[in-house]
């Protein structure tokens, strides 16, 4: 009996031991990742690449709930029947988690991308400089592609080589419910922060929830009004420097502090839906569509949706400056797509990206389905948009931001983890009255430094 | 006729082992039987080694490195473990897990005992059947659906607050899952609701095998229902209680799904538990080393909590 037990123990033990020993040889991830390949040589030398005439199956990885990329691929196949698409879709949060592994193991030809710094650092994204030269993307307004340029090793962002492209560029601001606006006496969008505050106060007096904004779960939506307030009090430049991980950049500045304090005043005045800390994005959308709030800070990717759900009922304006008539700035970012370093059909993917920005039908899809401004040259063809729709208003606002040079990336994109690990819990604490504006900025800054440093 | 002659000894050993060569024959048969046993066990053992031991070994290995999951890794020794115990953000998750034991274990087992005892007394009525079904339903409903339902119930305009307002407690209404003070207890309530059915059913099954004569004897000795409960029911259910406590303690310490669905660790990390933090560290922050270290710590904690419970309940039987 004892012999049998001891033998079983030996067997089990040895199985366990082999596992651990085999695992113990060498550190994980030792196989050095492939060098970021350069497209400059072959692409530029032989003219702009195409998808050719042979049948090609493109392997794509898109975000669930946003129909535009799929609509674009359908239109592309209609024009180039030799190209078919195999599309996989996931929630953005899932894409964020999977991106490095997917790009390393089974690189898609075209992929919706989360924050790109770490992907570039790990050499997982194709350097698009060669394509940019071949297709003439470098002639576009520099601000369109600025956020997609990275230095060697992934930082800083905002300059260096191009590693991703946009399908369009979206922009955030304030959506408002026109019926409720009339009810609280708002005849036209406020043009200064003081006016905006007045509307909030009169909405509250009229028994209307002034702002419906999500701040629950792992994505603190108060980052939207906060960054708008930051731009109202300060310049977009230093905020971009911080997001782009420029050396010595800090979020803890006097004007940003004023912004957090202003947000805190709104919270203390009870201007936000009291459920904010338990509300996710989808709940916010359904509340706003149900008419449960006057304002919602959100992006133009919802324009098409709102035009469909509440035709003629919703307006949009850019958040006003603290100074009367001051320059406007807001978050504006390309809807980022990239090509895997080892993607087998990189040339075709690049040709598709160029087609999206230049083909009139594709540009129409970007506007009508996506609700946002297409990429490309300023004088490229634009589809007709019906007057009085939110889409028309958001497109006009996009032009205004271009004039004021007020595009900022989103403060949540500074590092891969800054949103979930810092902004969200800190903003939730602020809403609950458990964090001071000063400490909020200090904490986010120290988290940022440890994340950038690592 | 060059037929090879058979060795008579070998022949005898083969056909008549018991009589001619008992010792070696029995041993060889036992060995054969043992080999067959190992062969039968082999697929399971291989699967176990491949899917349990191997990943466990890897986790321990990863916990000693600083690694983002893709690029090169650097050996950091026990630094990740130091971080787990010194970084309040990580260590708080462990404290939260222990707080959840109160809701996931103490409440369902305590309440389950009381409910099972009540149902036992009315066992033959139709009401007992209804009660059993109602209490077990949470186990059947997918947790995701339950989580979403509860987040509606606990919203500031949800049913819970409506009921509170209706009975004149409008002053305490709030967004239960969005409030720093109440989010963790609210998550705990969801967990208690889910686990209560399991505990009740297990305990009820245990009660059904208690000899009715024991109760009769107790009653003759003049014991009331309370005395009966503590002197007969609870001691007889030692093993079932052990199982309930084990299962619920593990679900509290390793909680993930309920928290993920209802709060995702918010507001402000007030409901962050180790399971969710491991996932966030590994897949959002891409700190595979820290995530692995926390996972190892969690595993040790679960074992440290569960083994004594197992021992206690086994010794008695």
XYZ file of C-alpha atoms in Angstrom:
771
model
C 0.000 0.000 0.000
C 2.641 2.461 1.060
C 4.652 1.594 -2.003
C 1.776 2.421 -4.307
C 1.135 5.766 -2.662
C 4.734 6.753 -2.756
C 4.958 5.770 -6.394
C 1.871 7.829 -7.231
C 3.351 10.730 -5.361
C 6.559 10.405 -7.284
C 4.658 10.311 -10.561
C 2.508 13.326 -9.736
C 5.445 15.180 -8.355
C 7.532 14.516 -11.399
C 4.727 15.659 -13.683
C 4.448 18.869 -11.696
C 8.184 19.270 -11.618
C 8.615 18.848 -15.351
C 5.991 21.516 -15.843
C 7.727 23.938 -13.581
C 11.205 23.099 -14.830
C 10.239 23.354 -18.454
C 8.562 26.649 -17.693
C 11.566 27.782 -15.757
C 14.037 27.760 -18.592
C 14.614 31.314 -19.723
C 12.354 34.317 -19.289
C 9.048 34.605 -21.105
C 8.900 36.451 -24.382
C 12.588 36.026 -25.110
C 12.082 35.547 -28.814
C 12.918 39.055 -29.911
C 10.017 40.501 -31.857
C 10.599 41.090 -35.513
C 12.093 44.357 -36.520
C 9.534 46.933 -37.609
C 9.639 46.516 -41.341
C 10.052 49.551 -43.497
C 7.721 50.086 -46.399
C 9.708 52.966 -47.779
C 11.932 50.978 -50.114
C 9.643 48.725 -52.110
C 6.499 50.850 -52.012
C 8.055 54.121 -53.074
C 10.283 52.563 -55.680
C 7.576 50.869 -57.725
C 4.906 53.571 -57.534
C 1.791 53.408 -55.372
C 0.783 49.843 -54.479
C -2.602 48.404 -55.422
C -4.666 45.333 -54.658
C -3.766 43.877 -58.063
C -6.153 41.789 -60.147
C -5.785 38.418 -58.439
C -8.324 37.370 -55.834
C -7.311 38.654 -52.406
C -8.915 37.850 -49.072
C -8.334 40.605 -46.575
C -8.279 39.675 -42.931
C -9.781 42.514 -40.871
C -10.472 43.103 -37.183
C -13.117 45.791 -36.461
C -15.023 47.235 -33.536
C -18.527 45.999 -32.785
C -21.333 48.557 -32.885
C -19.763 50.867 -35.449
C -21.068 49.998 -38.917
C -18.865 52.333 -40.960
C -15.778 50.143 -41.526
C -17.971 47.296 -42.714
C -19.894 49.663 -44.989
C -16.592 50.833 -46.450
C -15.358 47.310 -47.118
C -18.669 46.472 -48.839
C -18.309 49.497 -51.092
C -14.671 48.605 -51.749
C -15.565 45.069 -52.830
C -18.255 46.523 -55.109
C -15.580 48.590 -56.843
C -12.787 45.981 -56.680
C -14.511 42.582 -56.919
C -11.253 40.643 -56.613
C -10.972 41.747 -52.986
C -13.071 39.966 -50.389
C -13.067 40.605 -46.661
C -12.958 38.273 -43.719
C -14.035 40.431 -40.802
C -13.864 39.702 -37.111
C -15.517 42.102 -34.661
C -15.098 42.728 -30.946
C -15.956 45.331 -28.347
C -13.341 48.061 -28.088
C -12.348 46.910 -24.611
C -11.695 43.426 -26.002
C -9.663 44.829 -28.875
C -7.634 46.812 -26.354
C -6.779 43.657 -24.442
C -6.147 41.498 -27.470
C -4.311 43.918 -29.718
C -0.723 42.947 -28.821
C -1.401 39.212 -28.910
C -3.412 39.315 -32.125
C -0.836 41.472 -33.866
C 1.955 39.197 -32.697
C 0.328 35.832 -33.433
C -2.029 36.366 -36.333
C -1.526 39.890 -37.683
C -4.649 41.186 -39.454
C -4.258 43.128 -42.684
C -6.363 45.908 -41.254
C -7.182 46.430 -37.622
C -9.004 48.933 -35.426
C -6.380 50.071 -32.963
C -6.376 51.143 -29.338
C -3.661 53.444 -27.960
C -0.686 52.717 -30.222
C 2.433 53.681 -28.219
C 3.053 50.248 -26.754
C 2.219 48.458 -29.995
C 4.890 50.484 -31.769
C 7.317 49.928 -28.918
C 6.865 46.183 -29.392
C 7.307 46.465 -33.164
C 3.839 45.149 -33.951
C 2.675 47.851 -36.363
C 3.876 48.470 -39.877
C 5.688 51.709 -40.464
C 3.557 53.511 -43.046
C 6.042 56.201 -44.109
C 6.616 54.546 -47.470
C 2.915 54.387 -48.229
C 2.447 57.981 -47.058
C 5.027 59.077 -49.603
C 3.684 56.872 -52.382
C 0.071 57.968 -51.921
C 0.808 61.567 -51.008
C -0.641 61.406 -47.497
C 2.176 63.726 -46.456
C 0.423 66.490 -48.434
C -2.610 66.390 -46.112
C -3.045 68.894 -43.270
C -0.381 67.785 -40.793
C -2.770 67.886 -37.831
C -4.801 64.973 -39.254
C -1.969 62.485 -38.917
C -0.044 64.089 -36.052
C -1.540 61.763 -33.424
C -0.512 58.707 -35.448
C 3.161 59.632 -35.664
C 5.555 58.175 -33.154
C 9.207 58.411 -32.383
C 11.441 55.334 -32.302
C 10.416 53.024 -29.490
C 6.916 54.459 -29.269
C 7.511 57.851 -27.713
C 7.028 60.700 -27.930
C 3.930 60.698 -30.028
C 2.968 63.552 -32.338
C 6.137 63.417 -34.443
C 8.217 60.808 -36.237
C 7.073 57.944 -38.439
C 3.477 57.196 -39.355
C 2.217 53.946 -37.805
C -1.547 54.135 -38.307
C -4.225 55.814 -40.395
C -7.690 57.173 -39.801
C -10.847 56.125 -41.608
C -12.239 59.530 -40.655
C -11.605 61.917 -37.808
C -14.110 62.375 -35.075
C -14.602 65.206 -32.661
C -16.316 65.779 -29.349
C -18.487 68.543 -28.020
C -21.864 69.063 -26.415
C -25.091 67.541 -27.736
C -28.297 69.139 -26.516
C -31.968 68.241 -26.577
C -33.734 71.054 -28.469
C -37.110 70.590 -26.746
C -35.581 70.769 -23.293
C -33.391 73.697 -24.382
C -36.495 75.673 -25.382
C -38.104 74.706 -22.093
C -35.249 76.173 -20.037
C -34.985 79.289 -22.206
C -31.830 78.434 -24.174
C -32.472 79.966 -27.584
C -29.015 79.447 -29.040
C -25.857 77.612 -28.011
C -23.911 79.396 -25.245
C -20.846 81.284 -26.466
C -18.984 81.559 -23.185
C -18.432 79.397 -20.155
C -20.445 81.843 -18.025
C -23.402 81.526 -20.383
C -23.080 77.745 -20.273
C -23.153 77.889 -16.466
C -26.286 80.046 -16.620
C -28.058 77.474 -18.779
C -27.084 74.710 -16.339
C -28.548 76.700 -13.460
C -31.786 77.499 -15.248
C -32.187 73.885 -16.332
C -31.858 72.792 -12.741
C -34.452 75.373 -11.674
C -36.804 74.104 -14.371
C -36.476 70.573 -13.003
C -34.477 69.329 -15.994
C -31.331 67.246 -15.395
C -28.682 69.629 -16.793
C -26.076 67.039 -17.844
C -26.467 63.333 -18.372
C -22.946 61.894 -18.403
C -21.656 58.384 -17.809
C -18.925 57.885 -15.239
C -19.384 54.282 -14.153
C -17.500 51.072 -14.683
C -14.005 51.174 -16.118
C -14.519 54.239 -18.322
C -15.010 57.548 -16.563
C -16.969 59.698 -18.999
C -16.346 62.832 -16.938
C -13.056 62.997 -18.828
C -15.078 64.518 -21.699
C -16.361 67.618 -19.847
C -13.092 67.820 -17.928
C -10.955 68.067 -21.040
C -13.368 70.590 -22.555
C -13.017 72.676 -19.402
C -9.228 72.330 -19.584
C -9.326 73.740 -23.113
C -11.692 76.500 -21.993
C -9.212 77.655 -19.343
C -5.949 76.888 -21.107
C -4.230 76.170 -24.398
C -4.572 72.826 -26.185
C -0.803 72.677 -26.872
C 0.419 71.702 -23.390
C -2.395 69.174 -23.060
C -1.297 67.540 -26.313
C 2.314 67.539 -25.124
C 1.222 65.606 -22.081
C -0.809 63.140 -24.122
C 2.076 62.691 -26.540
C 4.451 61.913 -23.665
C 6.800 64.812 -24.375
C 9.610 65.027 -21.845
C 8.703 67.043 -18.777
C 5.039 67.447 -19.699
C 2.620 67.698 -16.782
C -1.150 67.659 -16.430
C -0.915 69.359 -13.055
C -0.979 72.982 -14.273
C -2.789 76.031 -12.834
C -5.266 76.223 -15.737
C -6.043 72.512 -15.526
C -6.622 72.907 -11.818
C -9.152 75.652 -12.563
C -10.836 73.214 -14.932
C -11.078 70.432 -12.329
C -12.339 72.944 -9.762
C -14.996 74.098 -12.203
C -16.050 70.500 -12.798
C -16.154 70.028 -9.047
C -18.472 73.059 -8.754
C -20.829 71.471 -11.285
C -20.771 68.244 -9.289
C -21.427 70.044 -6.000
C -24.252 72.057 -7.610
C -25.895 68.779 -8.624
C -25.804 69.442 -12.372
C -25.028 65.830 -13.264
C -27.435 62.938 -13.278
C -27.066 61.533 -9.745
C -26.497 58.016 -11.145
C -23.359 59.098 -13.022
C -21.011 56.824 -11.065
C -23.187 53.803 -11.826
C -23.952 54.734 -15.450
C -22.208 53.208 -18.448
C -22.021 54.651 -21.950
C -25.021 52.733 -23.298
C -27.202 53.843 -20.385
C -26.199 57.453 -20.970
C -27.182 57.185 -24.649
C -30.570 55.689 -23.853
C -31.200 58.321 -21.174
C -30.294 61.152 -23.517
C -32.421 59.713 -26.312
C -35.290 59.307 -23.850
C -35.059 63.046 -23.085
C -33.751 62.579 -19.538
C -31.149 65.315 -19.780
C -30.411 68.599 -21.512
C -26.707 68.202 -22.309
C -24.451 65.265 -23.075
C -20.691 65.507 -23.671
C -19.988 63.075 -26.477
C -18.521 62.692 -29.957
C -19.779 63.060 -33.495
C -19.664 59.280 -33.982
C -23.189 59.446 -32.529
C -24.406 62.086 -35.020
C -25.808 59.585 -37.518
C -27.429 57.581 -34.750
C -29.037 60.667 -33.154
C -30.264 61.923 -36.528
C -31.997 58.604 -36.938
C -33.419 58.233 -33.425
C -34.391 61.852 -32.776
C -34.563 63.564 -36.199
C -34.401 67.344 -35.853
C -34.474 67.108 -32.069
C -30.778 67.273 -31.252
C -28.264 70.090 -31.594
C -24.501 70.206 -31.196
C -22.032 72.895 -30.253
C -18.369 73.119 -29.394
C -17.668 73.792 -25.752
C -17.160 77.572 -25.374
C -14.019 79.223 -24.064
C -13.789 80.790 -20.616
C -13.083 84.068 -22.410
C -15.876 85.573 -24.462
C -15.087 84.813 -28.102
C -11.918 82.905 -27.198
C -10.500 80.291 -29.549
C -12.249 76.941 -29.445
C -10.539 73.615 -28.875
C -11.798 70.109 -28.407
C -10.846 66.470 -28.637
C -10.510 65.395 -32.223
C -8.927 62.132 -33.200
C -8.721 59.914 -36.262
C -10.636 56.654 -36.067
C -7.410 54.702 -35.903
C -6.636 51.681 -38.050
C -3.314 50.009 -38.585
C -1.590 47.255 -40.502
C 0.208 44.432 -38.714
C 3.968 44.299 -39.178
C 3.736 40.820 -40.687
C 0.465 41.359 -42.516
C 0.504 39.377 -45.782
C -1.617 41.902 -47.722
C -0.176 45.159 -46.436
C -0.097 46.805 -49.872
C -3.786 46.171 -50.448
C -4.627 47.445 -46.962
C -2.694 50.646 -47.649
C -4.458 51.035 -50.969
C -7.784 50.645 -49.136
C -6.834 53.327 -46.597
C -5.963 55.728 -49.396
C -9.183 54.870 -51.241
C -11.212 55.667 -48.090
C -9.800 59.193 -48.039
C -9.942 59.909 -51.758
C -12.833 58.027 -53.363
C -16.048 60.151 -53.434
C -18.312 57.178 -52.601
C -16.072 56.170 -49.711
C -16.046 59.725 -48.365
C -19.825 59.760 -48.532
C -19.927 56.553 -46.456
C -17.541 58.101 -43.906
C -19.907 61.035 -43.451
C -23.308 59.392 -43.782
C -22.613 56.201 -41.869
C -19.781 57.399 -39.654
C -21.080 60.916 -38.975
C -17.545 62.287 -38.951
C -15.300 64.206 -41.313
C -13.333 62.113 -43.844
C -9.551 62.193 -43.915
C -7.657 63.704 -46.791
C -7.069 66.980 -48.561
C -9.286 69.924 -47.518
C -10.650 70.358 -51.071
C -11.541 66.683 -51.561
C -15.187 66.037 -52.527
C -17.784 66.110 -49.747
C -21.267 64.582 -49.870
C -24.364 66.749 -49.573
C -25.667 66.839 -46.020
C -29.208 67.801 -45.171
C -29.499 71.120 -43.304
C -30.698 71.027 -39.719
C -29.259 67.619 -38.919
C -26.751 67.030 -36.132
C -24.392 65.616 -38.734
C -24.382 68.965 -40.545
C -23.668 70.738 -37.258
C -20.835 68.435 -36.260
C -19.217 68.754 -39.701
C -19.421 72.539 -39.452
C -17.909 72.380 -35.983
C -15.083 70.299 -37.416
C -14.278 73.063 -39.867
C -14.279 75.605 -37.022
C -11.792 73.505 -35.005
C -9.595 73.334 -38.083
C -9.603 77.140 -38.344
C -8.841 77.650 -34.644
C -6.185 74.899 -34.767
C -7.893 73.527 -31.674
C -7.640 69.763 -32.125
C -6.462 67.814 -29.099
C -6.081 64.104 -28.588
C -8.014 62.637 -25.667
C -6.411 62.785 -22.200
C -7.471 59.156 -21.792
C -5.083 58.167 -24.616
C -1.872 59.329 -22.975
C -0.867 55.792 -22.040
C -2.504 52.412 -22.435
C -3.543 52.217 -18.792
C -4.108 55.858 -17.803
C -7.866 55.793 -18.460
C -8.817 52.680 -16.547
C -6.173 52.997 -13.851
C -6.144 56.734 -13.170
C -8.704 59.023 -14.760
C -11.665 56.746 -14.139
C -11.171 56.025 -10.433
C -10.075 59.609 -9.775
C -13.101 61.129 -11.533
C -15.386 58.692 -9.759
C -13.867 59.810 -6.461
C -14.344 63.447 -7.423
C -18.016 62.830 -8.201
C -18.481 61.094 -4.853
C -16.834 64.025 -3.060
C -13.959 61.810 -1.951
C -11.173 63.524 -3.867
C -10.026 67.123 -4.074
C -9.250 68.720 -7.456
C -5.616 69.299 -6.406
C -5.042 65.700 -5.364
C -6.794 64.412 -8.478
C -4.283 66.061 -10.799
C -1.326 65.116 -8.597
C -2.375 61.470 -8.522
C -2.952 61.259 -12.261
C 0.416 62.900 -12.884
C 2.292 60.501 -10.613
C 0.535 57.483 -12.191
C 1.434 58.858 -15.610
C 5.079 59.226 -14.687
C 5.302 55.664 -13.429
C 3.540 54.341 -16.559
C 5.639 56.345 -19.003
C 8.813 55.464 -17.131
C 8.188 51.741 -17.176
C 10.236 -31.137 -37.073
C 12.217 -28.272 -35.759
C 9.512 -27.008 -33.552
C 11.003 -25.155 -30.638
C 10.269 -26.894 -27.413
C 8.411 -24.860 -24.922
C 10.143 -24.267 -21.671
C 8.043 -26.249 -19.229
C 8.738 -23.900 -16.368
C 7.661 -20.913 -18.316
C 4.609 -22.736 -19.543
C 3.677 -23.691 -16.041
C 4.187 -20.190 -14.790
C 1.932 -18.918 -17.515
C -0.969 -21.265 -17.076
C -0.777 -22.170 -13.444
C 0.851 -19.315 -11.676
C -0.905 -19.689 -8.366
C 0.268 -23.204 -7.803
C 3.733 -23.409 -9.267
C 5.259 -19.973 -8.958
C 2.887 -17.946 -6.831
C 5.116 -15.040 -5.736
C 6.393 -13.659 -9.015
C 3.112 -14.328 -10.848
C 1.048 -12.260 -8.445
C 3.523 -9.488 -8.572
C 3.607 -9.416 -12.353
C -0.159 -9.472 -12.548
C -0.372 -6.683 -10.057
C 2.159 -4.753 -12.039
C 0.181 -5.359 -15.191
C -2.953 -4.213 -13.460
C -1.121 -1.168 -12.213
C 0.163 -0.382 -15.683
C -3.369 -0.665 -16.994
C -4.520 1.644 -14.245
C -1.922 4.211 -15.172
C -2.921 3.858 -18.796
C -6.529 4.559 -17.906
C -5.512 7.527 -15.801
C -3.040 8.817 -18.370
C -5.405 10.933 -20.477
C -6.721 12.681 -17.390
C -3.239 13.093 -15.965
C -1.919 14.503 -19.202
C -4.839 16.922 -19.415
C -4.322 17.888 -15.787
C -0.638 18.466 -16.273
C -1.177 20.364 -19.482
C -4.061 22.581 -18.423
C -3.540 22.952 -14.677
C 0.032 22.227 -13.624
C 1.729 23.722 -16.643
C -0.136 27.071 -16.483
C 0.388 27.135 -12.738
C 4.109 26.684 -13.230
C 4.103 29.377 -15.884
C 2.243 31.763 -13.580
C 4.824 31.269 -10.869
C 7.566 31.828 -13.429
C 5.946 34.975 -14.872
C 5.516 36.398 -11.387
C 9.288 36.659 -11.111
C 9.670 38.764 -14.242
C 8.673 42.195 -15.424
C 6.994 41.446 -18.727
C 4.416 43.144 -20.950
C 3.298 39.893 -22.560
C 5.004 40.483 -25.912
C 8.469 41.974 -25.747
C 11.519 40.861 -23.824
C 11.217 40.252 -20.098
C 13.510 41.179 -17.238
C 14.119 39.138 -14.104
C 12.956 41.056 -11.034
C 12.969 38.352 -8.380
C 10.367 38.942 -5.700
C 9.765 42.603 -6.560
C 6.288 41.880 -7.899
C 5.330 40.218 -4.614
C 6.663 43.175 -2.678
C 4.507 45.404 -4.849
C 1.391 43.307 -4.180
C 1.811 43.835 -0.445
C 2.980 47.448 -0.467
C 0.918 49.049 -3.247
C -2.340 50.030 -1.527
C -4.165 49.744 -4.850
C -3.276 46.042 -5.049
C -3.437 45.220 -1.369
C -6.859 46.855 -0.951
C -8.283 44.363 -3.422
C -7.346 41.554 -1.035
C -9.067 43.393 1.828
C -12.154 43.808 -0.336
C -12.151 40.079 -1.024
C -12.163 39.354 2.692
C -15.008 41.813 3.178
C -16.921 39.928 0.513
C -16.615 36.712 2.557
C -19.128 38.285 4.935
C -21.686 38.591 2.133
C -20.777 35.596 -0.006
C -20.284 33.128 2.838
C -21.627 34.168 6.239
C -24.958 35.471 4.958
C -25.830 32.606 2.555
C -24.764 29.864 4.979
C -26.497 31.454 7.979
C -29.621 32.369 6.116
C -29.524 29.093 4.202
C -29.553 27.137 7.463
C -32.576 29.063 8.722
C -34.447 28.728 5.432
C -33.616 25.058 4.998
C -34.782 24.388 8.524
C -38.056 26.173 7.838
C -38.586 24.355 4.562
C -37.850 21.015 6.269
C -40.646 21.636 8.738
C -43.146 22.198 5.929
C -41.503 19.660 3.619
C -44.689 17.954 2.504
C -46.629 21.081 1.524
C -46.693 22.621 -1.890
C -45.288 25.825 -0.395
C -42.015 24.019 0.297
C -41.669 23.154 -3.369
C -42.357 26.740 -4.397
C -39.937 28.107 -1.820
C -37.216 25.697 -2.910
C -37.657 26.666 -6.540
C -37.713 30.393 -5.881
C -34.589 30.232 -3.754
C -32.698 28.094 -6.260
C -33.595 30.166 -9.340
C -30.632 32.592 -8.952
C -28.316 29.616 -9.537
C -30.022 28.906 -12.847
C -30.125 32.461 -14.212
C -26.934 33.360 -16.087
C -24.851 35.642 -13.897
C -24.597 38.263 -16.617
C -28.372 38.603 -16.795
C -28.588 38.664 -13.021
C -25.917 41.353 -12.830
C -27.705 43.552 -15.330
C -31.039 43.072 -13.564
C -29.495 43.993 -10.251
C -27.842 47.095 -11.677
C -31.317 48.234 -12.751
C -32.837 47.355 -9.401
C -30.119 49.255 -7.555
C -30.113 52.352 -9.817
C -31.232 55.613 -8.238
C -34.644 55.306 -9.901
C -34.703 51.511 -9.553
C -37.094 49.292 -7.689
C -35.060 49.189 -4.484
C -35.205 52.961 -4.113
C -38.850 53.086 -5.162
C -39.727 50.644 -2.402
C -37.628 52.576 0.110
C -39.365 55.822 -0.858
C -42.765 54.181 -0.657
C -42.187 53.133 2.937
C -40.943 56.574 3.907
C -37.216 55.907 3.668
C -36.660 58.325 0.790
C -33.767 59.827 2.738
C -31.511 56.802 2.301
C -32.067 56.300 -1.416
C -28.990 56.555 -3.626
C -27.307 54.970 -6.624
C -26.291 51.950 -4.576
C -23.664 50.649 -7.014
C -22.290 54.148 -7.646
C -21.825 55.200 -4.037
C -18.457 54.695 -2.376
C -19.962 53.592 0.907
C -22.514 51.173 -0.482
C -21.021 49.771 -3.690
C -19.169 46.862 -2.081
C -22.086 45.867 0.184
C -24.386 46.135 -2.849
C -22.146 43.775 -4.797
C -22.118 41.556 -1.724
C -25.906 41.467 -1.679
C -25.949 40.279 -5.295
C -23.486 37.540 -4.397
C -25.492 36.524 -1.340
C -28.611 36.322 -3.471
C -26.859 34.057 -5.969
C -25.243 31.751 -3.422
C -28.175 31.490 -1.041
C -29.956 29.020 -3.314
C -26.958 26.725 -3.579
C -26.413 26.686 0.188
C -30.074 26.155 0.974
C -30.336 23.231 -1.404
C -27.176 21.563 -0.113
C -28.254 21.964 3.492
C -31.755 20.756 2.733
C -30.336 17.618 1.122
C -28.212 17.096 4.218
C -31.200 17.505 6.519
C -33.183 14.890 4.687
C -30.730 12.209 5.780
C -30.853 13.076 9.499
C -32.591 10.268 11.348
C -36.062 11.416 12.354
C -35.749 9.374 15.534
C -33.165 11.845 16.775
C -35.700 14.654 16.655
C -38.277 12.475 18.289
C -35.897 11.621 21.104
C -34.998 15.259 21.560
C -38.631 16.218 21.707
C -39.298 13.579 24.326
C -36.412 15.041 26.310
C -38.256 18.344 26.160
C -36.193 20.181 23.521
C -37.846 23.088 21.718
C -37.304 23.943 18.013
C -34.314 26.151 18.838
C -32.611 23.505 20.934
C -33.373 20.921 18.258
C -31.789 23.150 15.645
C -28.562 23.736 17.518
C -28.196 20.304 19.117
C -29.215 18.057 16.251
C -29.555 19.844 12.936
C -26.385 21.912 12.935
C -24.025 19.182 14.249
C -25.460 16.673 11.770
C -24.888 19.077 8.925
C -21.223 19.615 9.700
C -20.075 18.182 6.384
C -22.643 20.048 4.303
C -21.809 23.284 6.086
C -18.166 22.556 5.348
C -18.915 22.221 1.650
C -21.018 25.418 1.659
C -18.343 27.408 3.471
C -15.624 26.096 1.151
C -17.509 26.888 -2.018
C -18.657 30.321 -0.888
C -15.296 31.388 0.547
C -13.660 30.481 -2.735
C -16.285 32.418 -4.677
C -15.729 35.441 -2.415
C -11.946 35.427 -2.662
C -11.905 34.627 -6.363
C -14.895 36.832 -7.231
C -14.839 38.192 -10.747
C -18.044 37.864 -12.744
C -20.459 39.638 -10.388
C -18.096 42.558 -9.910
C -17.238 42.731 -13.592
C -20.885 42.923 -14.598
C -22.162 45.260 -11.909
C -19.388 47.785 -11.225
C -16.165 46.803 -13.033
C -14.370 47.633 -9.802
C -15.722 51.175 -9.599
C -16.498 53.666 -8.284
C -12.893 54.655 -7.703
C -11.673 51.074 -7.137
C -14.003 50.693 -4.137
C -15.189 47.294 -5.376
C -11.930 46.156 -6.972
C -11.243 42.511 -6.125
C -8.105 40.439 -6.826
C -9.667 38.533 -9.724
C -10.566 41.695 -11.587
C -7.289 43.392 -10.706
C -5.327 40.417 -12.094
C -7.266 40.713 -15.329
C -6.737 44.469 -15.497
C -3.038 44.248 -14.718
C -2.523 41.510 -17.290
C -4.639 42.796 -20.154
C -4.960 46.577 -19.702
C -1.752 47.584 -17.965
C 0.075 44.627 -19.508
C 1.961 44.025 -16.291
C 1.954 40.262 -16.637
C 4.466 39.876 -13.805
C 2.441 41.815 -11.249
C -0.754 40.072 -12.366
C 0.878 36.664 -11.954
C 2.237 37.560 -8.531
C -1.203 38.660 -7.384
C -2.640 35.433 -8.808
C -0.154 33.332 -6.867
C -0.905 35.288 -3.693
C -4.615 34.792 -4.286
C -4.149 31.056 -4.768
C -2.189 30.771 -1.540
C -4.834 32.816 0.277
C -7.648 30.619 -0.992
C -5.789 27.492 0.098
C -4.985 29.048 3.467
C -8.656 29.789 4.035
C -10.130 26.595 2.638
C -7.787 23.903 3.971
C -8.533 24.598 7.661
C -12.255 24.492 6.885
C -11.811 21.142 5.172
C -9.801 19.809 8.051
C -12.296 20.960 10.669
C -15.246 19.362 8.979
C -13.428 16.154 8.096
C -12.059 15.490 11.580
C -15.495 15.477 13.040
C -16.865 12.861 10.710
